Amino acid sequence: MDRLIEAIEDKQNPSVVGLDPTPALVPVQVMDAYHIEADEYVEDDDDNLAATGAAAAYFEYNRAIIDAVADIVPAVKPQIAMYEALGPAGVDCYTMTCQYAREQGLYVIGDVKRGDIGSTAAAYAKHLSGFDGADVWHEDAITINPYLGSDGIEPFTAAAGETDRDLFILVRTSNPSSAQIQELELADGARVYEHVADLVEQWGADTIGRFGYARTGAVVGATHPEEGAALRARMPHTFFLVPGYGAQGGTAQSVAGMFDRDGSGAIVNSSRGIIGAWRDDPRYSETLEAQTALDLVAANARAAAEDMRDQLRVALA
Amino acid sequence: MDRLIEAIEDKQNPSVVGLDPTPALVPVQVMDAYHIEADEYVEDDDDNLAATGAAAAYFEYNRAIIDAVADIVPAVKPQIAMYEALGPAGVDCYTMTCQYAREQGLYVIGDVKRGDIGSTAAAYAKHLSGFDGADVWHEDAITINPYLGSDGIEPFTAAAGETDRDLFILVRTSNPSSAQIQELELADGARVYEHVADLVEQWGADTIGRFGYARTGAVVGATHPEEGAALRARMPHTFFLVPGYGAQGGTAQSVAGMFDRDGSGAIVNSSRGIIGAWRDDPRYSETLEAQTALDLVAANARAAAEDMRDQLRVALA
């Protein structure tokens, strides 16, 4: 986790921008511009034309946002589901986005939530270690689902160690129904998510870096501030990725308890609040040129990212 | 689940072939042939050349297997991790494999084990419902991870209903460390996986088809025969996808209890035991032509699939 912690220190900003495009979040003139372009260069009678155009639009949208925030945030977190929604063309856009963000000096958290049995997890771990020497995904860290236990985690831990990358394992998610499994009370009195927290702390024990945090971080939703603070104490060597800020209801105050005494130990994600901030800009209209709309996306994303950074700085001061 | 059950009836075979290629499972002359071909057609100085060649080899390997088994098995289950290991080129191969298998009349279970919060699950659900009218993934069903609870499931259930497709939700996985979370004892005396089983049965309650099974199936590993039989009784409307047969130690006897009284209610997966059967064929040598090696892959896969079918028929008689 050292590289991420250094990037946070460098920018004095423990926040990450979620690059989660949807057709509703990308200005319509940008979607249309690339739909037309795809129509020109896609050769055959391709029924995936809309997806190809959307993938091109998503990439331009992401690039505008990355360029706007690269000097003030340490990291971005593309959510692969939004890209998989377009099929393989979307997956191409996802890896291009990851690669471009890394080229701009950003740490890239691939929010892929993969998890499977050992031999299959070893294949997924190529997200980190690459194929035959080539980095095919361009992620610095990925998110992982713990439901299958340690043999589904070890291949990721090994790959992360070999390539100086990191993991974030789901412990307590930000959604309302997370309680259905994660909050179940165990016979020993603990909750399921607390038991998972203990496993995660244990899985990372041999990977602690020079800031005291392991390569195996945890996902802890911003919508559970008290639990988050208790988990901070319970998992002293586990860095937190905190989703749920902004659109899902989390605030700088509600996440403050997930940081350690030095103001480190966590990074907070906001997606729609930053990448969709342009929607509240009165200067936007559907009659604008695509590039002008992208400029507004970029300016609003930067302003929203600065605002989030400043709010976190105040809450952690 | 009606389409799958009909396909099983039609072939009189409750088994599914796992299309999980790895560099070790594809004959070396096939890997080499497509590596050379990729070298010729990939334009730029592409450091993903090895992945592009491997993806082409995987597709030819899968096609040989699909052609060999399409008339005797009802379904195939490509494990997307094996394709993601190659990066985006592998994902292209995955969707091409799914599309080709469907064209040969097979029901395609995409083993993707996705799962996330509601808005993100809605994006993943495009695996089933497609993008802008185009079927971009070509899957009939996908596997889902339940750790996030019902709001991460509902978008998939809705998409499955709209498109006559199905889900298989992880309940009890086949791997050794599955016990670490799934077997935890709850305060009410049940195990975590039993609680998840009850949730899955409940999530499918409104989707029961004409054979008495819901669209929301369950993944129950072949390596837990007693638990599997108990789950069969506990989840009367839930169809089981049973991995772990063959290479992982499951047998026709150990899975028999996961079927209902009519010999329905489950489909059993074998991957390496079928697609890697060629490795025990004394006719194989590394000096064979690529096409000859693929012919051996196909012949051995067919023989192994027939053998599995016959063993299941005996165990269920």
CSV table of N, CA and C in Angstrom, one decimal, chain A residues 3 75 87 153 193 199 204 222 276:
chain,number,residue,atom,x,y,z
A,3,ARG,N,2.8,2.8,-2.2
A,3,ARG,CA,2.7,3.7,-3.3
A,3,ARG,C,1.4,4.6,-3.2
A,75,ALA,N,-5.6,9.3,-7.0
A,75,ALA,CA,-6.1,8.0,-7.6
A,75,ALA,C,-7.4,8.1,-8.3
A,87,GLY,N,-20.3,-4.6,-23.1
A,87,GLY,CA,-19.7,-5.8,-23.7
A,87,GLY,C,-18.2,-5.6,-23.9
A,153,ILE,N,-8.1,-16.0,-2.0
A,153,ILE,CA,-7.4,-14.7,-1.8
A,153,ILE,C,-5.9,-14.8,-2.0
A,193,TYR,N,-19.4,-9.5,9.3
A,193,TYR,CA,-18.4,-8.6,8.7
A,193,TYR,C,-17.2,-8.4,9.6
A,199,LEU,N,-10.3,-11.9,9.3
A,199,LEU,CA,-9.6,-12.6,8.3
A,199,LEU,C,-8.7,-11.7,7.4
A,204,GLY,N,-3.3,-10.2,5.5
A,204,GLY,CA,-2.3,-9.2,5.1
A,204,GLY,C,-1.1,-9.2,6.0
A,222,ALA,N,-18.9,4.2,3.5
A,222,ALA,CA,-19.1,5.5,4.2
A,222,ALA,C,-20.4,5.6,5.0
A,276,GLY,N,-20.4,13.7,-12.3
A,276,GLY,CA,-21.7,14.1,-12.8
A,276,GLY,C,-22.0,15.5,-12.3
